[in-house]
Amino acid sequence: VTKSEPLREKNPYDLVKKEEIPSNFISGDQLISLLNKHEIKFDET
């Protein structure tokens, strides 16, 4: 990895990158809805 590469392009642990989201993942909107449903407070900023 060179210094000219953006930080997010670095993969120091050689993690596998997936092209598709796994089927058991939920969207951000679904997560917020779940948190609100269970009255879990979080900072939306």
PDB file of C-alpha atoms in Angstrom:
ATOM      1  CA  VAL A   1       0.000   0.000   0.000  1.00  0.00           C
ATOM      2  CA  THR A   2       1.429   3.346  -0.991  1.00  0.00           C
ATOM      3  CA  LYS A   3       1.019   6.683   0.728  1.00  0.00           C
ATOM      4  CA  SER A   4      -0.866   8.042  -2.300  1.00  0.00           C
ATOM      5  CA  GLU A   5      -3.742   5.586  -1.779  1.00  0.00           C
ATOM      6  CA  PRO A   6      -6.715   6.863   0.218  1.00  0.00           C
ATOM      7  CA  LEU A   7      -6.941   5.419   3.741  1.00  0.00           C
ATOM      8  CA  ARG A   8     -10.119   3.451   2.982  1.00  0.00           C
ATOM      9  CA  GLU A   9      -8.375   1.602   0.152  1.00  0.00           C
ATOM     10  CA  LYS A  10      -5.912   0.036   2.576  1.00  0.00           C
ATOM     11  CA  ASN A  11      -6.554  -3.554   3.599  1.00  0.00           C
ATOM     12  CA  PRO A  12      -3.735  -4.329   6.060  1.00  0.00           C
ATOM     13  CA  TYR A  13      -5.371  -7.543   7.308  1.00  0.00           C
ATOM     14  CA  ASP A  14      -6.194  -8.801   3.803  1.00  0.00           C
ATOM     15  CA  LEU A  15      -9.919  -8.913   4.566  1.00  0.00           C
ATOM     16  CA  VAL A  16     -12.172 -10.411   1.905  1.00  0.00           C
ATOM     17  CA  LYS A  17     -14.273  -7.847   0.051  1.00  0.00           C
ATOM     18  CA  LYS A  18     -17.769  -8.962  -0.960  1.00  0.00           C
ATOM     19  CA  GLU A  19     -19.546  -7.656  -4.054  1.00  0.00           C
ATOM     20  CA  GLU A  20     -23.027  -8.351  -2.672  1.00  0.00           C
ATOM     21  CA  ILE A  21     -24.480  -7.690   0.764  1.00  0.00           C
ATOM     22  CA  PRO A  22     -25.060 -10.958   2.674  1.00  0.00           C
ATOM     23  CA  SER A  23     -28.732 -11.944   2.876  1.00  0.00           C
ATOM     24  CA  ASN A  24     -28.857 -11.745   6.679  1.00  0.00           C
ATOM     25  CA  PHE A  25     -27.785  -8.060   6.807  1.00  0.00           C
ATOM     26  CA  ILE A  26     -30.395  -5.353   7.429  1.00  0.00           C
ATOM     27  CA  SER A  27     -30.489  -1.837   6.031  1.00  0.00           C
ATOM     28  CA  GLY A  28     -29.782   1.263   8.077  1.00  0.00           C
ATOM     29  CA  ASP A  29     -33.473   2.182   8.030  1.00  0.00           C
ATOM     30  CA  GLN A  30     -34.418  -1.252   9.371  1.00  0.00           C
ATOM     31  CA  LEU A  31     -31.818  -0.911  12.134  1.00  0.00           C
ATOM     32  CA  ILE A  32     -33.133   2.514  13.168  1.00  0.00           C
ATOM     33  CA  SER A  33     -36.687   1.163  13.156  1.00  0.00           C
ATOM     34  CA  LEU A  34     -35.661  -1.772  15.362  1.00  0.00           C
ATOM     35  CA  LEU A  35     -33.841   0.502  17.819  1.00  0.00           C
ATOM     36  CA  ASN A  36     -36.839   2.825  18.026  1.00  0.00           C
ATOM     37  CA  LYS A  37     -39.222  -0.126  18.464  1.00  0.00           C
ATOM     38  CA  HIS A  38     -37.261  -1.317  21.495  1.00  0.00           C
ATOM     39  CA  GLU A  39     -36.868   2.249  22.790  1.00  0.00           C
ATOM     40  CA  ILE A  40     -33.084   2.114  22.499  1.00  0.00           C
ATOM     41  CA  LYS A  41     -31.678   5.634  22.366  1.00  0.00           C
ATOM     42  CA  PHE A  42     -28.891   6.503  19.944  1.00  0.00           C
ATOM     43  CA  ASP A  43     -27.308   9.627  18.491  1.00  0.00           C
ATOM     44  CA  GLU A  44     -28.437  10.211  14.893  1.00  0.00           C
ATOM     45  CA  THR A  45     -25.789  12.834  14.114  1.00  0.00           C
TER      46      THR A  45
END
